[in-house]
């Protein structure tokens, strides 16, 4: 077993949900035109970025729904895009807070509208205008995602439970984002705090939330099954986050759509950095401190830090940790579903989380 | 009839919903503590600002619910605070986009956390940190508001309809906010565009949305009644917006909680400004152009512009317009409810929208 089947599953899901997402967002672009050109341009940009997504979250909703015996595949797909809309909005706001310049190979929203401001005769500074537009577009996406989920044609108790879960995970995500921006500035950060922040910002809503929502909308009540799904989600979420950290530091710009060494320049508290901080030599740590959060570092600096991360064993440690999550997650698959085809997809997807290159 | 009864109704509603809002937000402050000090501080600030609100929107949900024969007053009040939570979040984000310094007499969130950043050893610039925290706190409030509404203990079709309406009004509000930031920079803005922006940013979600939600949650199906309620909401919303414009230019800082002449310094496209632009003398318009959006204007400049607005007839024109909405709105009250006590409240509230000093 390798990640091929999982990758294929995601690809198929993208193909199936693509027209749904496209139609939904096209409609919003048209409505935006009634307000003004700038409104339409914002929504057009949102559409472009959304359609470039990996759409793992929507696929996981679908997968859990199927694994829990759900049969209205059309409706679950129609519903599932809510989480992709929400996710794009989160990324757009995240990018302005991180001063990222590109997203999914496209200029970041706050950058595009900072430029746009220069054509307007406004007193609002261009940067503030760009940041405001990114905030507005993010907000818009939250309200759109909300409408999509509330309109899901499933029994009410399920929809209500899914909505509540979503509202709670989204609040935790905000807490994680606050920590992400704040922790680098605190002198006595504990490893648990960083792990909590990483989980809240990533695994919790990338893996646990969609898998739980899929199960809830299928009406799953079996506690053993739900428990296995949660444990699987935990492993999947961490494998995803770990590979995200690897790609953020070692990934190729051409495949990830983000600049090389982006996480380093952003000063992100990744598992790689945590390990190096604990286990690196004084010289290695000194170089880490110089590069972390330093936007002016060169390609050579990034390469040197990459080498340090390999020499110190941090890279191997994190990779190994990721694969141990894959192994741990596999154990719970038999309790989730008896369908051998779906079992294979669940296993391959877990592997693909670590095998993916973008 | 004057605005006393309406003012009293709002006061009573504040008293009744106060403990509900306080308990809900206190709970979120406690949950935030599990994440970190800064998270708790953010939520604490949110609580303080929320509890200072006029809470007109929650009161309107309650009023429409009662007028449409709803009987579970406790549940409608428990539900109604969702809109106050949402509104506070919108204001917090609005303040960072407008570079406002205070809100409801309290320092604006982005300002507080800009200062906070100076105590942190982070590379994120202090202003960006403040703006990011305001955005995060706003987002948080949206997700909390949803949860509150989805948990409303009313029949599902009603809750779903209310949620959809909310999600749509919130999206329109974002469009209005985009226009508010953009229109001052366009050379050929039409009066209709400004009116549309003002309605979307204010009357639509201050009056129409809460009144409709109250009616929906009461299960109202009578089209004549719903139509009358919509027309009343339209008048109430414009009266509210007009007095908001008056207070933003002529209000006292001590009562409004905002600096004197705030709207002028912000360069807001109010009805007052629209009228002066159309009807002022060349000298008056020249002075208007000098002051509008100019943060450096003095108290004397504000007073001079206030005098110009009175001399040009703009003040009288707008005041008259506001009162004509009051008269128009009154006409629809008999179709909304036959209960004489509620009829009186509806009428007095309409008057109070124009009579209020904050």
XYZ file of C-alpha atoms in Angstrom:
716
model
C 0.000 0.000 0.000
C 1.242 3.493 -0.875
C -0.389 6.932 -1.164
C -1.591 6.474 -4.753
C -5.144 5.425 -3.951
C -5.519 8.252 -1.430
C -4.197 10.761 -3.928
C -6.577 9.388 -6.536
C -9.506 9.651 -4.143
C -8.729 13.322 -3.544
C -8.386 13.897 -7.281
C -11.746 12.275 -7.964
C -13.374 14.302 -5.227
C -11.942 17.504 -6.656
C -13.392 16.566 -10.028
C -16.806 15.879 -8.520
C -16.988 18.973 -6.304
C -15.337 21.338 -8.782
C -18.516 22.293 -10.670
C -20.398 22.715 -7.368
C -17.796 25.081 -5.978
C -17.483 26.898 -9.278
C -21.237 27.442 -9.656
C -21.631 28.587 -6.047
C -18.807 31.113 -6.319
C -19.794 32.269 -9.801
C -23.193 33.140 -8.354
C -21.538 35.233 -5.645
C -19.378 37.008 -8.244
C -22.546 37.933 -10.118
C -24.302 39.161 -6.984
C -21.186 41.189 -6.110
C -21.408 42.983 -9.458
C -24.641 44.578 -8.272
C -22.635 46.293 -5.536
C -19.651 47.470 -7.554
C -16.584 46.591 -9.597
C -14.348 46.237 -6.588
C -16.808 43.852 -4.920
C -16.882 41.714 -8.056
C -13.106 41.746 -8.289
C -12.820 40.569 -4.683
C -15.178 37.665 -5.246
C -13.504 36.787 -8.540
C -10.190 36.539 -6.701
C -11.837 34.399 -4.057
C -13.125 32.062 -6.731
C -9.702 31.706 -8.347
C -7.942 30.918 -5.072
C -10.697 28.529 -3.929
C -10.571 26.485 -7.113
C -6.827 25.931 -6.648
C -7.271 24.207 -3.272
C -6.321 20.614 -2.509
C -9.793 20.175 -1.075
C -8.722 17.569 1.471
C -11.341 18.736 3.964
C -14.354 18.335 1.676
C -13.044 14.916 0.636
C -12.787 13.870 4.294
C -16.404 14.872 4.946
C -17.409 12.705 2.012
C -15.192 9.810 3.098
C -16.487 9.729 6.678
C -20.056 10.032 5.427
C -19.556 7.038 3.135
C -17.697 5.062 5.809
C -20.640 5.622 8.168
C -23.074 4.288 5.607
C -24.410 7.569 4.253
C -26.113 7.184 0.878
C -26.987 10.686 -0.357
C -23.606 11.250 -1.973
C -24.843 14.110 -4.098
C -26.062 16.059 -1.071
C -22.941 15.427 0.995
C -20.817 16.747 -1.843
C -23.075 19.746 -2.300
C -22.726 20.392 1.450
C -19.037 19.607 1.829
C -17.802 22.558 -0.164
C -18.774 24.772 2.791
C -15.533 23.812 4.476
C -13.434 24.680 1.423
C -15.054 28.112 1.244
C -14.356 28.644 4.934
C -10.769 27.407 4.586
C -9.994 29.769 1.717
C -11.282 32.671 3.828
C -9.083 31.632 6.744
C -6.035 31.479 4.453
C -6.745 34.911 2.999
C -6.846 36.471 6.469
C -3.873 34.410 7.635
C -1.857 35.728 4.699
C -2.412 39.350 5.607
C -1.472 38.656 9.232
C 1.681 36.790 8.141
C 2.512 39.280 5.384
C 2.609 36.389 2.915
C 2.879 37.488 -0.697
C 1.445 34.520 -2.566
C -1.117 31.798 -1.977
C -1.635 28.744 -4.158
C 0.611 30.375 -6.755
C -1.590 33.492 -6.897
C -0.753 36.909 -5.394
C -2.196 37.197 -1.882
C -5.472 39.150 -1.622
C -4.079 41.866 0.651
C -1.261 42.411 -1.862
C -3.595 42.642 -4.842
C -5.831 45.200 -3.135
C -2.898 47.142 -1.760
C -1.988 47.704 -5.409
C -5.615 48.435 -6.251
C -5.657 51.189 -3.594
C -3.018 53.061 -5.551
C -5.555 53.576 -8.347
C -8.086 54.964 -5.912
C -8.022 58.498 -4.616
C -8.578 57.464 -0.994
C -7.022 58.624 2.221
C -6.890 55.079 3.632
C -3.240 53.958 3.362
C -2.758 51.317 0.640
C -1.578 48.631 3.095
C -4.548 49.206 5.386
C -6.898 49.070 2.409
C -5.373 45.760 1.306
C -5.578 44.298 4.812
C -9.176 45.501 5.178
C -10.178 43.881 1.899
C -8.561 40.589 2.953
C -10.472 40.773 6.242
C -13.731 41.573 4.467
C -13.291 38.769 1.954
C -12.517 36.319 4.753
C -15.632 37.417 6.642
C -17.691 37.046 3.493
C -16.513 33.485 3.057
C -17.451 32.594 6.641
C -21.016 33.783 6.106
C -21.227 31.938 2.804
C -19.887 28.720 4.338
C -22.418 29.059 7.101
C -25.319 29.377 4.674
C -24.104 26.357 2.721
C -24.002 24.179 5.827
C -27.320 25.324 7.264
C -29.009 24.552 3.952
C -27.772 20.939 3.973
C -30.690 18.640 3.278
C -30.191 16.223 6.184
C -32.293 15.721 9.335
C -32.233 18.795 11.530
C -30.607 17.297 14.616
C -27.659 16.277 12.432
C -27.345 19.645 10.708
C -27.578 21.463 14.018
C -24.893 19.261 15.555
C -22.638 19.763 12.520
C -23.144 23.541 12.686
C -22.333 23.636 16.392
C -19.218 21.570 15.921
C -18.124 23.838 13.101
C -18.763 26.979 15.155
C -16.712 25.552 18.003
C -13.782 24.392 15.858
C -13.731 27.785 14.161
C -13.497 29.533 17.536
C -10.653 27.245 18.573
C -8.958 28.008 15.278
C -9.074 31.705 16.139
C -7.503 30.964 19.506
C -4.780 29.028 17.683
C -4.191 31.928 15.327
C -3.879 34.336 18.269
C -1.276 32.019 19.807
C 0.550 31.615 16.503
C 1.030 35.383 16.322
C 1.820 35.751 20.011
C 3.967 32.783 21.097
C 7.093 33.891 19.178
C 7.086 36.966 21.445
C 6.898 35.157 24.772
C 10.115 34.149 26.506
C 8.896 31.042 28.349
C 6.850 29.096 25.812
C 6.333 25.449 26.677
C 6.421 22.697 24.066
C 2.854 21.711 24.993
C 1.663 25.207 24.176
C 3.195 25.041 20.721
C 1.755 21.574 20.126
C -1.670 22.798 21.239
C -1.436 25.777 18.926
C -0.377 23.574 15.984
C -3.207 21.117 16.598
C -5.827 23.852 16.933
C -4.641 25.646 13.819
C -4.327 22.545 11.735
C -5.237 18.956 12.633
C -8.342 19.908 14.568
C -10.133 21.522 11.673
C -8.321 19.840 8.787
C -8.950 16.268 9.912
C -11.092 15.962 13.029
C -13.792 18.483 12.106
C -14.534 17.227 8.570
C -14.419 13.551 9.567
C -16.768 14.198 12.481
C -19.131 16.263 10.337
C -19.296 13.502 7.727
C -20.138 10.964 10.440
C -22.737 13.248 12.060
C -24.479 13.977 8.769
C -24.615 10.222 8.099
C -26.338 9.866 11.466
C -23.637 7.677 12.995
C -24.375 6.780 16.616
C -22.029 3.823 17.203
C -19.613 5.026 19.899
C -16.850 2.510 19.008
C -16.930 3.670 15.415
C -16.962 7.356 16.366
C -14.099 6.802 18.765
C -12.030 4.999 16.105
C -12.764 7.790 13.648
C -11.551 10.361 16.180
C -8.325 8.459 16.770
C -7.786 8.045 13.038
C -8.450 11.783 12.625
C -5.866 12.574 15.269
C -3.196 10.603 13.409
C -4.231 11.963 10.034
C -4.216 15.531 11.375
C -0.718 15.249 12.810
C 0.644 13.507 9.702
C -0.844 16.339 7.636
C 0.627 19.010 9.908
C 4.049 17.386 9.986
C 4.262 17.164 6.217
C 3.032 20.775 6.087
C 5.995 21.758 8.256
C 8.367 19.723 6.094
C 7.028 21.309 2.902
C 7.075 24.785 4.454
C 10.809 24.426 5.066
C 12.012 21.951 2.428
C 9.293 22.215 -0.250
C 9.801 23.496 -3.788
C 8.072 26.800 -4.576
C 6.944 25.451 -7.971
C 4.896 22.673 -6.344
C 3.816 24.232 -3.024
C 2.821 27.618 -4.496
C 4.630 29.303 -1.608
C 8.171 30.801 -1.584
C 11.000 28.430 -0.511
C 11.691 28.579 3.214
C 8.443 30.438 3.810
C 7.965 29.048 7.324
C 11.480 30.144 8.291
C 10.940 33.708 7.144
C 7.571 33.738 8.899
C 9.284 32.614 12.095
C 6.841 29.738 12.483
C 7.063 27.460 15.490
C 7.162 24.157 13.630
C 8.064 20.751 15.042
C 11.351 20.979 13.133
C 12.270 24.178 14.923
C 11.158 22.831 18.289
C 13.484 19.826 17.894
C 16.449 21.892 16.749
C 15.996 24.315 19.627
C 16.148 21.433 22.065
C 18.858 19.346 20.426
C 20.978 21.635 18.250
C 24.541 22.720 19.038
C 25.030 26.323 20.254
C 26.232 27.321 16.751
C 23.261 25.662 15.075
C 20.870 27.406 17.453
C 22.573 30.720 16.909
C 22.067 30.388 13.161
C 18.447 29.371 13.760
C 17.861 32.522 15.790
C 19.383 34.612 13.026
C 17.178 33.140 10.298
C 13.862 32.601 12.091
C 11.405 35.376 11.285
C 14.049 37.190 9.256
C 12.579 38.202 5.920
C 15.938 39.272 4.553
C 17.605 35.845 4.603
C 18.981 34.633 1.279
C 18.429 31.385 -0.592
C 21.837 30.315 0.751
C 20.736 30.956 4.323
C 17.661 28.799 3.762
C 19.821 26.024 2.324
C 22.226 26.271 5.238
C 19.381 25.974 7.734
C 17.980 23.024 5.792
C 21.391 21.345 6.128
C 21.509 22.116 9.854
C 18.056 20.601 10.313
C 19.295 17.440 8.615
C 22.657 17.333 10.458
C 21.026 17.816 13.858
C 18.666 14.926 13.261
C 15.626 17.230 13.473
C 14.502 16.372 9.950
C 14.742 12.622 10.579
C 13.041 12.955 13.950
C 10.065 14.775 12.507
C 9.762 12.515 9.455
C 9.852 9.484 11.731
C 7.223 11.020 13.975
C 4.991 11.625 10.955
C 5.277 8.002 9.834
C 4.598 6.771 13.357
C 1.300 8.668 13.205
C 0.568 6.879 9.941
C 1.161 3.518 11.646
C -0.911 4.509 14.680
C -3.795 5.725 12.509
C -3.912 2.490 10.486
C -4.826 0.491 13.617
C -8.205 2.184 13.917
C -9.374 1.681 10.337
C -11.046 -1.736 10.872
C -13.310 -0.174 13.516
C -14.357 2.640 11.202
C -15.702 0.612 8.315
C -15.952 -2.983 7.126
C -15.973 -1.938 3.496
C -12.579 -3.092 2.108
C -12.534 -0.444 -0.618
C -13.059 2.368 1.880
C -10.561 0.789 4.282
C -7.969 0.968 1.517
C -8.782 4.603 0.818
C -8.492 5.475 4.522
C -5.102 3.751 4.728
C -3.705 5.174 1.515
C -4.871 8.661 2.421
C -3.012 8.433 5.699
C 0.150 7.501 3.806
C -0.446 10.218 1.249
C -0.505 12.854 4.005
C 3.205 12.143 4.503
C 3.993 11.319 0.864
C 2.496 14.426 -0.716
C 4.752 17.072 -2.254
C 2.300 19.961 -2.055
C -46.424 60.335 21.953
C -42.673 60.854 22.297
C -39.644 58.545 22.442
C -39.861 57.843 26.189
C -41.697 54.542 25.954
C -39.337 53.301 23.213
C -36.313 54.315 25.272
C -37.819 52.561 28.275
C -38.450 49.411 26.256
C -34.801 49.314 25.191
C -33.697 49.897 28.774
C -35.864 47.052 30.038
C -34.570 44.751 27.338
C -30.981 45.617 28.238
C -31.760 44.731 31.836
C -33.313 41.414 30.848
C -30.629 40.349 28.371
C -27.684 41.692 30.368
C -27.155 38.590 32.534
C -27.549 36.332 29.470
C -24.894 38.218 27.514
C -22.647 38.466 30.543
C -22.834 34.742 31.348
C -22.251 33.741 27.726
C -19.196 35.969 27.370
C -17.837 35.126 30.802
C -17.850 31.490 29.717
C -15.825 32.367 26.625
C -13.339 34.341 28.736
C -12.846 31.257 30.893
C -12.394 28.971 27.899
C -9.916 31.464 26.437
C -7.789 31.215 29.586
C -7.038 27.603 28.661
C -5.316 28.901 25.539
C -3.337 31.758 27.031
C -3.301 35.131 28.744
C -3.565 37.078 25.535
C -6.592 35.022 24.437
C -8.294 35.727 27.756
C -7.465 39.421 27.505
C -8.997 39.578 24.028
C -12.227 37.970 25.181
C -12.328 40.117 28.309
C -12.128 43.203 26.111
C -14.883 41.791 23.926
C -17.080 41.318 26.959
C -16.521 44.876 28.164
C -17.348 46.417 24.789
C -20.379 44.151 24.259
C -21.933 45.044 27.585
C -21.775 48.751 26.716
C -23.953 48.355 23.613
C -27.350 49.983 23.106
C -28.660 46.531 22.176
C -31.306 47.893 19.809
C -31.025 44.829 17.551
C -31.730 42.231 20.232
C -34.654 44.358 21.439
C -36.071 44.457 17.907
C -35.925 40.659 17.618
C -37.866 40.448 20.858
C -40.368 43.120 19.792
C -41.158 41.510 16.421
C -41.432 38.103 18.084
C -43.962 39.466 20.583
C -45.833 41.427 17.918
C -46.174 38.208 15.901
C -47.661 36.385 18.858
C -44.553 34.527 20.039
C -44.855 33.302 23.610
C -41.482 31.817 24.596
C -40.041 35.157 25.701
C -37.240 33.551 27.676
C -35.974 31.628 24.643
C -36.218 34.594 22.263
C -34.134 36.665 24.674
C -31.641 33.867 25.098
C -31.405 33.680 21.290
C -31.464 37.398 20.528
C -28.087 38.164 22.051
C -26.509 36.430 19.022
C -27.000 39.623 17.035
C -25.343 41.777 19.703
C -22.309 39.477 19.734
C -22.120 39.673 15.952
C -22.551 43.448 15.972
C -19.729 43.997 18.459
C -17.446 41.901 16.232
C -18.367 43.964 13.186
C -17.627 47.193 15.086
C -14.240 45.907 16.266
C -13.175 45.118 12.689
C -14.732 48.337 11.379
C -12.674 50.316 13.886
C -9.383 48.898 12.683
C -10.324 49.603 9.060
C -11.367 53.175 9.939
C -8.430 53.712 12.308
C -10.910 54.691 15.020
C -9.330 55.088 18.441
C -12.269 54.530 20.776
C -15.501 52.557 20.796
C -18.302 52.941 23.339
C -15.934 55.038 25.404
C -13.326 52.239 25.536
C -10.036 52.160 23.587
C -10.481 50.342 20.276
C -9.281 46.708 20.231
C -6.644 47.243 17.540
C -5.231 50.111 19.596
C -5.106 48.097 22.808
C -3.279 45.212 21.162
C -0.971 47.505 19.225
C 0.226 48.624 22.659
C 0.289 45.020 23.871
C 2.625 44.118 20.986
C 5.218 46.474 22.396
C 5.557 44.183 25.427
C 6.094 41.173 23.187
C 9.365 40.343 21.533
C 7.783 39.667 18.131
C 8.815 40.617 14.655
C 5.228 41.356 13.603
C 4.929 45.177 13.537
C 2.783 46.484 16.423
C 0.118 47.972 14.134
C -0.217 44.721 12.179
C -0.450 42.776 15.427
C -3.228 45.089 16.659
C -5.114 44.837 13.380
C -4.726 41.053 13.347
C -6.085 40.753 16.864
C -9.088 42.926 15.955
C -9.716 40.699 12.932
C -9.377 37.539 15.017
C -11.694 38.833 17.712
C -14.265 39.841 15.112
C -14.070 36.375 13.523
C -14.453 34.778 16.924
C -17.621 36.723 17.560
C -19.136 35.628 14.247
C -18.609 31.972 15.113
C -20.033 32.504 18.581
C -23.076 34.320 17.199
C -23.803 31.409 14.832
C -23.640 28.879 17.585
C -26.061 30.916 19.628
C -28.547 31.165 16.761
C -28.301 27.531 15.654
C -28.952 26.418 19.230
C -32.208 28.403 19.392
C -34.967 26.138 20.667
C -37.568 26.851 17.980
C -38.880 24.595 15.185
C -36.143 23.757 12.680
C -37.670 25.378 9.589
C -37.787 28.666 11.488
C -34.235 28.419 12.811
C -32.919 27.477 9.375
C -34.709 30.398 7.756
C -33.384 32.781 10.418
C -29.833 31.463 9.940
C -30.039 31.862 6.165
C -31.360 35.370 6.454
C -28.568 36.226 8.857
C -25.913 34.727 6.586
C -27.254 36.740 3.665
C -27.513 40.047 5.536
C -23.988 39.530 6.864
C -22.673 39.045 3.316
C -24.450 42.188 2.183
C -22.955 44.009 5.131
C -19.485 43.007 3.932
C -20.308 44.353 0.485
C -21.410 47.586 2.134
C -18.179 47.775 4.082
C -16.148 47.266 0.898
C -18.067 50.134 -0.711
C -17.674 52.333 2.358
C -13.898 52.008 2.104
C -13.831 52.316 -1.683
C -16.417 54.929 -2.703
C -14.463 57.930 -1.332
C -11.774 57.046 -3.894
C -13.986 56.899 -6.960
C -14.517 60.058 -8.963
C -18.027 59.376 -10.296
C -20.007 58.063 -7.341
C -23.766 58.290 -7.768
C -26.086 59.242 -4.916
C -27.895 55.882 -5.288
C -24.632 54.046 -4.677
C -24.052 55.914 -1.444
C -27.634 55.331 -0.326
C -27.285 51.635 -1.131
C -24.039 51.446 0.833
C -25.607 53.242 3.811
C -28.645 50.961 3.813
C -26.571 47.792 3.540
C -24.198 48.869 6.281
C -26.876 50.053 8.622
C -30.662 49.858 8.234
C -30.612 46.445 6.588
C -29.062 44.645 9.499
C -29.953 47.045 12.305
C -33.680 47.101 11.638
C -34.805 44.775 8.858
C -32.788 41.693 9.855
C -33.723 41.606 13.576
C -37.387 42.414 12.946
C -37.602 39.691 10.293
C -35.810 37.173 12.498
C -38.198 37.876 15.368
C -41.170 37.328 13.054
C -39.683 34.144 11.550
C -38.919 32.617 14.947
C -42.508 33.373 16.005
C -43.614 31.433 12.927
C -45.388 34.375 11.305
C -46.878 33.482 7.901
C -49.352 36.342 7.333
C -48.046 38.166 4.250
C -49.805 41.472 5.039
C -48.254 41.507 8.480
C -44.784 40.598 7.168
C -45.053 43.250 4.493
C -46.056 45.907 7.045
C -43.178 44.839 9.270
C -40.749 45.222 6.367
C -42.013 48.707 5.582
C -41.826 49.692 9.233
C -38.282 48.283 9.345
C -37.319 50.354 6.327
C -38.460 53.566 8.032
C -36.930 52.607 11.363
C -33.632 51.722 9.677
C -33.376 55.024 7.842
C -34.391 57.039 10.905
C -31.682 55.202 12.849
C -29.075 55.826 10.152
C -29.975 59.494 9.810
C -29.673 60.123 13.530
C -26.401 58.180 13.446
C -25.129 60.621 10.834
C -26.360 63.581 12.879
C -24.676 62.269 16.034
C -21.480 61.418 14.142
C -21.158 65.070 13.117
C -22.995 67.017 15.825
C -22.942 64.604 18.781
C -21.152 65.195 22.070
C -18.197 62.898 22.762
C -19.315 62.417 26.356
C -22.629 60.863 25.299
C -21.740 59.136 21.993
C -18.470 57.602 23.236
C -16.819 58.701 19.985
C -14.655 61.806 19.373
C -16.515 64.957 18.192
C -16.692 65.227 14.414
C -15.628 61.611 14.040
C -17.525 61.092 10.777
C -15.863 64.180 9.265
C -12.369 63.003 10.116
C -13.236 59.547 8.784
C -14.396 61.118 5.522
C -17.726 59.315 5.751
C -20.265 59.720 2.979
C -23.225 60.708 5.135
C -26.530 62.178 3.972
C -25.410 65.516 5.436
C -22.333 65.542 3.230
C -24.291 64.429 0.171
C -26.690 67.364 0.584
C -23.942 69.918 1.146
C -22.036 68.684 -1.887
C -25.102 69.201 -4.026
C -26.363 72.460 -2.542
C -23.445 74.253 -0.892
C -21.782 77.405 -2.205
C -18.327 76.989 -3.826
C -16.673 78.277 -0.622
C -18.666 75.915 1.573
C -17.770 72.978 -0.670
C -14.121 73.971 -0.668
C -14.084 73.921 3.124
C -15.887 70.581 3.088
C -13.188 69.115 0.832
C -10.520 70.434 3.166
C -12.045 68.859 6.272
C -13.464 65.581 4.959
C -11.171 62.669 5.792
C -8.616 65.064 7.277
C -7.512 63.743 10.655
C -5.638 66.929 11.467
C -8.631 69.267 11.582
C -9.114 71.207 14.805
C -12.165 71.557 17.052
C -12.668 74.976 15.424
C -12.714 73.394 11.960
C -15.358 70.922 13.112
C -17.447 73.757 14.550
C -17.086 75.770 11.341
C -18.258 72.803 9.267
C -21.171 72.271 11.659
C -22.143 75.924 11.066
C -21.847 75.494 7.296
C -24.067 72.405 7.435
C -26.678 74.465 9.283
C -26.334 77.571 7.048
C -26.614 75.542 3.849
C -29.829 73.929 5.020
C -28.231 70.456 4.956
C -28.857 69.897 8.656
C -32.526 70.883 8.382
C -32.964 68.811 5.232
C -31.626 65.661 6.853
C -33.502 66.161 10.131
C -36.721 66.659 8.167
C -36.025 63.550 6.136
C -35.526 61.558 9.319
C -38.838 62.700 10.774
C -40.613 61.970 7.502
C -39.421 58.365 7.883
C -40.894 58.365 11.377
C -44.250 59.490 9.957
C -44.096 56.969 7.128
C -43.226 54.122 9.491
C -46.125 54.888 11.839
C -48.632 54.128 9.064
C -47.716 50.451 9.028
C -48.006 49.784 12.759
C -51.719 48.850 12.790
C -50.993 46.037 10.290
C -48.184 44.648 12.437
C -50.079 44.073 15.661
C -53.463 44.746 17.206
C -52.002 44.844 20.710
C -52.256 48.528 21.759
C -49.319 48.280 24.173
C -47.012 46.912 21.490
C -48.346 49.434 18.970
C -47.300 52.190 21.359
C -43.840 50.695 21.784
C -43.397 50.424 17.998
C -44.410 54.057 17.541
C -42.361 55.431 20.396
C -39.303 53.458 19.294
C -39.576 54.994 15.846
C -39.603 58.441 17.422
C -36.756 57.528 19.735
C -34.554 56.641 16.765
C -34.566 60.351 15.871
C -34.767 61.674 19.443
C -31.843 59.699 20.884
C -28.625 61.496 21.836
C -26.350 58.460 21.657
